[in-house]
CSV table of C-alpha atoms in Angstrom, one decimal:
chain,number,residue,atom,x,y,z
A,1,MET,CA,78.0,25.8,138.5
A,2,PRO,CA,77.9,29.5,139.1
A,3,ARG,CA,77.8,31.7,136.1
A,4,ASP,CA,80.7,33.8,137.3
A,5,SER,CA,83.2,30.9,137.4
A,6,HIS,CA,84.4,31.5,133.7
A,7,PRO,CA,85.2,34.7,132.0
A,8,PRO,CA,83.0,36.0,129.4
A,9,LEU,CA,83.4,34.4,126.0
A,10,SER,CA,84.0,37.8,124.3
A,11,GLU,CA,86.9,38.6,126.7
A,12,GLU,CA,88.5,35.2,126.2
A,13,ARG,CA,88.3,35.5,122.5
A,14,SER,CA,89.8,39.0,122.4
A,15,GLU,CA,92.8,37.9,124.6
A,16,GLY,CA,93.3,34.6,122.8
A,17,THR,CA,93.1,35.9,119.2
A,18,ARG,CA,95.4,39.0,119.6
A,19,PRO,CA,97.8,39.1,116.6
A,20,GLU,CA,101.4,37.9,117.2
A,21,GLY,CA,103.8,40.8,117.8
A,22,SER,CA,101.1,43.2,118.9
A,23,LEU,CA,101.8,44.2,122.5
A,24,SER,CA,99.9,46.4,124.9
A,25,PRO,CA,100.7,50.0,124.6
A,26,GLY,CA,102.1,50.2,128.1
A,27,SER,CA,104.6,47.3,127.8
A,28,PRO,CA,108.3,48.1,127.5
A,29,ALA,CA,108.6,46.0,124.3
A,30,SER,CA,106.1,48.2,122.5
A,31,ALA,CA,108.9,50.6,121.3
A,32,PRO,CA,109.9,50.0,117.6
A,33,PRO,CA,113.3,48.3,116.9
A,34,THR,CA,115.2,51.4,116.1
A,35,SER,CA,118.8,50.0,116.2
A,36,GLN,CA,118.7,48.5,112.7
A,37,ASN,CA,116.8,51.5,111.3
A,38,ASP,CA,119.3,54.0,112.7
A,39,GLU,CA,122.2,52.0,111.3
A,40,ASP,CA,120.5,52.0,107.9
A,41,LEU,CA,119.9,55.7,108.1
A,42,ARG,CA,123.5,56.4,109.1
A,43,SER,CA,124.7,54.3,106.2
A,44,LEU,CA,122.5,56.2,103.8
A,45,GLU,CA,123.6,59.6,105.1
A,46,ALA,CA,127.2,58.6,104.8
A,47,GLY,CA,126.7,57.6,101.2
A,48,LEU,CA,125.0,60.8,100.3
A,49,ASP,CA,127.7,62.9,102.0
A,50,ARG,CA,130.3,61.0,100.1
A,51,LEU,CA,128.5,61.7,96.8
A,52,GLN,CA,128.4,65.4,97.6
A,53,THR,CA,132.0,65.7,98.9
A,54,THR,CA,134.8,66.3,96.5
A,55,ALA,CA,137.4,63.6,96.9
A,56,GLU,CA,140.4,65.9,96.6
A,57,ARG,CA,143.8,65.2,98.0
A,58,PRO,CA,145.6,68.3,99.3
A,59,ILE,CA,148.7,69.2,97.3
A,60,GLY,CA,151.2,72.0,97.9
A,61,ARG,CA,151.5,75.1,95.8
A,62,LEU,CA,154.9,74.0,94.5
A,63,ARG,CA,153.5,70.6,93.4
A,64,SER,CA,150.6,72.3,91.7
A,65,VAL,CA,152.9,74.6,89.7
A,66,ALA,CA,155.1,71.7,88.8
A,67,ASP,CA,152.2,69.7,87.5
A,68,SER,CA,151.2,72.6,85.3
A,69,VAL,CA,154.6,73.6,84.0
A,70,VAL,CA,156.6,70.3,83.7
A,71,PRO,CA,154.4,68.5,81.0
A,72,PRO,CA,154.6,71.4,78.5
A,73,ILE,CA,158.4,71.7,79.1
A,74,VAL,CA,158.9,68.0,78.5
A,75,PHE,CA,156.9,68.1,75.3
A,76,LEU,CA,158.8,71.1,74.1
A,77,LEU,CA,162.1,69.3,74.8
A,78,ALA,CA,160.9,66.4,72.8
A,79,LEU,CA,160.1,68.7,69.8
A,80,ILE,CA,163.6,70.2,70.1
A,81,VAL,CA,165.1,66.7,70.0
A,82,LEU,CA,163.1,65.9,66.8
A,83,TRP,CA,164.2,69.2,65.3
A,84,GLN,CA,167.8,68.5,65.9
A,85,LEU,CA,167.5,65.0,64.5
A,86,TYR,CA,165.9,66.4,61.3
A,87,VAL,CA,168.8,68.9,60.9
A,88,THR,CA,171.4,66.2,61.5
A,89,ILE,CA,169.9,63.8,59.1
A,90,THR,CA,168.8,66.0,56.2
A,91,GLN,CA,171.4,68.8,56.7
A,92,PRO,CA,169.3,71.7,55.2
A,93,ARG,CA,170.7,75.1,54.4
A,94,PRO,CA,171.5,77.0,57.6
A,95,ASP,CA,169.9,80.2,56.3
A,96,VAL,CA,166.6,78.3,55.8
A,97,VAL,CA,166.4,75.8,58.6
A,98,PRO,CA,168.9,76.5,61.4
A,99,SER,CA,169.7,74.1,64.1
A,100,PRO,CA,168.5,74.4,67.7
A,101,LEU,CA,172.0,75.3,68.8
A,102,ALA,CA,172.0,78.2,66.3
A,103,VAL,CA,168.7,79.5,67.7
A,104,VAL,CA,170.0,79.2,71.2
A,105,GLY,CA,173.1,81.1,70.1
A,106,ALA,CA,170.9,83.9,68.7
A,107,LEU,CA,169.1,84.1,72.0
A,108,GLY,CA,172.4,84.3,73.9
A,109,ASP,CA,173.6,87.1,71.6
A,110,ALA,CA,170.4,89.1,72.2
A,111,TRP,CA,170.8,88.5,75.9
A,112,GLU,CA,174.4,89.7,76.0
A,113,SER,CA,173.6,92.8,74.1
A,114,GLY,CA,170.6,93.6,76.3
A,115,ARG,CA,168.1,93.7,73.5
A,116,LEU,CA,166.2,90.6,74.8
A,117,GLN,CA,165.7,92.0,78.3
A,118,THR,CA,164.6,95.4,76.9
A,119,ALA,CA,162.2,93.9,74.4
A,120,VAL,CA,160.6,91.5,76.9
A,121,VAL,CA,160.1,94.1,79.6
A,122,THR,CA,158.7,96.7,77.1
A,123,SER,CA,156.2,94.2,75.6
A,124,LEU,CA,155.1,92.8,78.9
A,125,GLU,CA,154.5,96.3,80.3
A,126,ARG,CA,152.5,97.3,77.2
A,127,GLY,CA,150.5,94.0,77.2
A,128,ILE,CA,149.6,94.1,80.9
A,129,VAL,CA,148.7,97.8,80.9
A,130,GLY,CA,146.6,97.5,77.7
A,131,PHE,CA,144.9,94.4,79.0
A,132,LEU,CA,144.0,96.1,82.3
A,133,ILE,CA,142.5,99.0,80.3
A,134,ALA,CA,140.5,96.5,78.2
A,135,ILE,CA,139.2,95.0,81.5
A,136,ALA,CA,138.2,98.4,82.8
A,137,VAL,CA,136.3,99.2,79.6
A,138,GLY,CA,134.9,95.7,78.8
A,139,THR,CA,133.6,94.7,82.2
A,140,PRO,CA,131.0,97.5,82.7
A,141,LEU,CA,130.2,97.5,79.0
A,142,GLY,CA,129.5,93.7,79.1
A,143,LEU,CA,127.3,94.1,82.2
A,144,LEU,CA,125.4,96.9,80.6
A,145,LEU,CA,124.8,94.9,77.4
A,146,ALA,CA,123.9,91.8,79.4
A,147,GLU,CA,121.3,93.6,81.5
A,148,VAL,CA,119.8,96.0,78.9
A,149,ARG,CA,118.4,93.9,76.1
A,150,VAL,CA,117.7,96.8,73.8
A,151,LEU,CA,121.4,97.8,73.9
A,152,ARG,CA,122.4,94.2,73.4
A,153,ARG,CA,120.3,93.8,70.3
A,154,ALA,CA,121.7,97.1,68.9
A,155,MET,CA,125.4,96.6,69.8
A,156,GLY,CA,125.7,92.9,69.9
A,157,PRO,CA,126.4,92.3,66.2
A,158,LEU,CA,129.0,95.2,66.3
A,159,ILE,CA,130.8,93.6,69.2
A,160,SER,CA,130.9,90.2,67.5
A,161,GLY,CA,132.1,91.8,64.3
A,162,LEU,CA,134.9,93.6,66.2
A,163,GLN,CA,135.9,90.3,67.8
A,164,VAL,CA,136.5,88.6,64.4
A,165,LEU,CA,138.1,91.6,62.8
A,166,PRO,CA,141.9,91.1,62.7
A,167,SER,CA,143.6,93.4,65.1
A,168,VAL,CA,146.3,94.2,62.5
A,169,ALA,CA,143.6,96.1,60.6
A,170,TRP,CA,143.6,98.8,63.3
A,171,VAL,CA,147.3,99.5,63.1
A,172,PRO,CA,147.3,101.9,60.0
A,173,ALA,CA,144.4,103.8,61.4
A,174,ALA,CA,146.0,104.0,64.9
A,175,ILE,CA,149.3,105.3,63.3
A,176,LEU,CA,147.4,108.1,61.5
A,177,TRP,CA,145.5,109.0,64.7
A,178,PHE,CA,148.2,108.8,67.3
A,179,GLY,CA,151.4,108.7,65.3
A,180,LEU,CA,154.4,106.5,66.2
A,181,THR,CA,153.8,106.6,69.9
A,182,ASP,CA,152.8,104.1,72.6
A,183,ALA,CA,149.2,105.2,72.3
A,184,THR,CA,149.0,103.4,69.0
A,185,VAL,CA,150.0,100.1,70.6
A,186,TYR,CA,147.6,100.6,73.5
A,187,PHE,CA,144.7,101.4,71.1
A,188,VAL,CA,145.3,98.3,69.1
A,189,VAL,CA,145.5,96.1,72.2
A,190,LEU,CA,142.3,97.7,73.5
A,191,MET,CA,140.4,97.0,70.3
A,192,GLY,CA,141.7,93.5,70.2
A,193,ALA,CA,140.9,92.4,73.8
A,194,THR,CA,137.7,94.3,74.7
A,195,PRO,CA,135.2,92.5,72.4
A,196,SER,CA,136.3,89.1,73.8
A,197,ILE,CA,135.8,90.3,77.4
A,198,VAL,CA,132.4,91.7,76.6
A,199,ASN,CA,131.1,88.6,74.8
A,200,GLY,CA,132.5,86.3,77.5
A,201,LEU,CA,130.7,88.3,80.2
A,202,ILE,CA,127.5,88.3,78.2
A,203,ALA,CA,127.6,84.6,77.8
A,204,GLY,CA,128.3,84.1,81.5
A,205,VAL,CA,125.3,86.3,82.4
A,206,GLU,CA,123.0,84.4,80.1
A,207,GLN,CA,123.8,81.1,82.0
A,208,VAL,CA,122.9,82.6,85.4
A,209,PRO,CA,119.8,80.7,86.8
A,210,PRO,CA,116.7,83.0,87.0
A,211,GLN,CA,116.2,81.9,90.6
A,212,LEU,CA,119.2,84.0,91.7
A,213,ARG,CA,117.7,87.1,90.2
A,214,ARG,CA,114.4,86.4,92.1
A,215,VAL,CA,116.2,85.8,95.4
A,216,GLY,CA,118.2,89.0,95.0
A,217,THR,CA,115.0,91.0,94.2
A,218,VAL,CA,113.2,89.5,97.2
A,219,LEU,CA,116.1,90.5,99.5
A,220,GLY,CA,115.8,94.1,98.4
A,221,ALA,CA,118.7,94.5,95.9
A,222,ASN,CA,118.3,97.3,93.4
A,223,ARG,CA,119.3,96.9,89.8
A,224,THR,CA,123.0,97.9,90.4
A,225,GLN,CA,123.3,95.7,93.5
A,226,LEU,CA,121.7,92.8,91.6
A,227,ALA,CA,124.2,93.2,88.7
A,228,THR,CA,127.3,93.6,90.8
A,229,LEU,CA,126.6,91.4,93.9
A,230,VAL,CA,124.5,88.6,92.4
A,231,ILE,CA,124.8,88.4,88.6
A,232,MET,CA,128.5,89.1,88.4
A,233,PRO,CA,129.7,86.4,90.8
A,234,ALA,CA,127.3,83.9,89.3
A,235,ALA,CA,128.6,84.7,85.8
A,236,LEU,CA,132.3,84.3,86.9
A,237,PRO,CA,133.0,81.2,84.8
A,238,GLY,CA,132.0,82.9,81.5
A,239,TYR,CA,133.8,86.1,82.6
A,240,VAL,CA,137.1,84.2,83.3
A,241,ALA,CA,136.8,82.5,79.9
A,242,GLY,CA,136.4,85.9,78.3
A,243,LEU,CA,139.4,87.3,80.1
A,244,LYS,CA,141.5,84.3,79.0
A,245,GLN,CA,140.5,84.8,75.4
A,246,GLY,CA,140.9,88.6,75.8
A,247,TRP,CA,144.5,88.2,76.9
A,248,ALA,CA,145.2,86.0,73.9
A,249,PHE,CA,143.8,88.6,71.6
A,250,SER,CA,145.7,91.4,73.3
A,251,TRP,CA,149.0,89.6,73.1
A,252,ARG,CA,148.4,88.9,69.4
A,253,SER,CA,147.4,92.5,68.8
A,254,LEU,CA,150.4,93.8,70.6
A,255,MET,CA,152.8,91.7,68.4
A,256,ALA,CA,151.0,92.9,65.3
A,257,ALA,CA,151.3,96.6,66.4
A,258,GLU,CA,155.0,96.3,67.3
A,259,ILE,CA,155.9,94.6,64.1
A,260,ILE,CA,154.3,97.2,61.9
A,261,ALA,CA,154.6,100.4,64.0
A,262,THR,CA,158.4,100.8,64.5
A,263,GLY,CA,160.5,103.8,65.0
A,264,GLY,CA,159.5,107.2,66.2
A,265,ALA,CA,158.7,107.4,69.9
A,266,ILE,CA,157.6,103.7,70.1
A,267,GLY,CA,159.9,101.7,72.4
A,268,PHE,CA,161.8,98.6,71.4
A,269,GLY,CA,159.5,95.5,72.0
A,270,VAL,CA,159.5,91.9,71.0
A,271,GLY,CA,157.6,92.6,67.8
A,272,ALA,CA,160.2,95.2,66.8
A,273,MET,CA,163.0,92.6,67.6
A,274,LEU,CA,161.3,90.1,65.3
A,275,ASP,CA,161.0,92.6,62.5
A,276,GLN,CA,164.6,93.6,63.0
A,277,SER,CA,165.7,90.0,62.6
A,278,ARG,CA,163.6,89.8,59.4
A,279,GLU,CA,165.3,92.8,57.9
A,280,LEU,CA,168.7,91.3,58.6
A,281,ALA,CA,167.6,88.0,57.0
A,282,ASP,CA,168.6,86.3,60.3
A,283,ILE,CA,166.4,83.2,60.4
A,284,SER,CA,168.0,82.1,63.7
A,285,GLY,CA,167.0,85.4,65.3
A,286,VAL,CA,163.5,85.2,63.8
A,287,LEU,CA,162.9,81.7,65.2
A,288,ALA,CA,164.4,82.7,68.5
A,289,THR,CA,162.1,85.7,68.8
A,290,ILE,CA,159.1,83.6,67.9
A,291,LEU,CA,160.0,81.2,70.6
A,292,VAL,CA,160.2,84.1,73.1
A,293,ILE,CA,156.7,85.3,72.1
A,294,LEU,CA,155.4,81.7,72.4
A,295,GLY,CA,157.0,81.2,75.7
A,296,ILE,CA,155.7,84.3,77.2
A,297,GLY,CA,152.1,83.5,76.2
A,298,ILE,CA,152.4,79.9,77.6
A,299,LEU,CA,153.8,81.1,80.9
A,300,ILE,CA,151.1,83.7,81.4
A,301,GLU,CA,148.5,81.0,80.7
A,302,LEU,CA,150.1,78.4,83.0
A,303,LEU,CA,151.1,80.7,85.9
A,304,PHE,CA,148.0,82.9,86.0
A,305,PHE,CA,144.9,81.9,84.1
A,306,ALA,CA,145.1,78.1,84.7
A,307,PRO,CA,145.4,78.4,88.6
A,308,LEU,CA,142.7,81.1,88.6
A,309,GLU,CA,140.4,78.8,86.6
A,310,ARG,CA,141.1,75.8,88.8
A,311,ARG,CA,140.5,77.7,92.0
A,312,MET,CA,137.2,79.0,90.7
A,313,LEU,CA,136.0,75.6,89.6
A,314,ARG,CA,137.2,74.0,92.9
A,315,GLY,CA,135.3,76.7,94.9
A,316,ARG,CA,132.1,75.8,93.0
A,317,GLY,CA,132.5,72.1,93.4
A,318,LEU,CA,133.0,71.6,89.6
A,319,LEU,CA,136.6,70.2,89.9
A,320,GLN,CA,136.3,66.6,90.9
A,321,GLY,CA,139.3,64.7,92.2
A,322,ARG,CA,142.8,66.0,92.3
A,323,ALA,CA,143.6,69.2,90.4
A,324,ARG,CA,145.3,68.7,87.1
């Protein structure tokens, strides 16, 4: 038999013992089965996108305001009902615990005489102007102390001490310095609100990641640009918290100044209205004025600071789900 009638043993073994599933490189079936892998990858990507996406249902502005305002109003109405039940059951002296109807009547009398409108407009104007002055003073001061550690170590304890100092303590000194004028009220509001704004901004700057500073420096930002364009936006949550607390202190400082500093060239505010009711021993007028002061503070919080805070958190992806 000729030797060439059978293939070589080595070639036969190599073809017969090729592993199952290993195909020649040129065959069409040599491409990997990508359909199942692509489907798995798409499922994984969809899951990751869902984790990174805020599940938020769009709501209208009116619905958002209603969600913020209605619950406190309902709770306040419940308190008024309990108050009326207490007066009806125990029947206390009217000059000690008046009924809700008596307080409403005192508010109606103040409205008809025009005292309520004048007092509210005067106090709101003073509070807003004084708060804006405090922002103008506290914002650059807070940035300066946050960026210059030597100044922070030197002035930090003083700022914290001013924050815990009762604002009413400034009223006698302000009267001696400025007399019975609106400058006294603005000074007390300024001293009450500025420390909170400064400390809030400093706390916000301390929470800024160091990587942002490095990125700003690499991009060529100088010290001023780094503070205003990089650090300040990153410190916005702490700054807004400081503004919120600063408004609370400014409103309290304003009421203290208006209660003590009356007469002269100082206009008639809500604090003066409260002190006037106290001098007349009108407990209904006193409680009515307290409710006005409380209502103004709550409305400013619900209509301005709460939406601002929600919008900031939503823009940073920190507000999960539907806004509350």
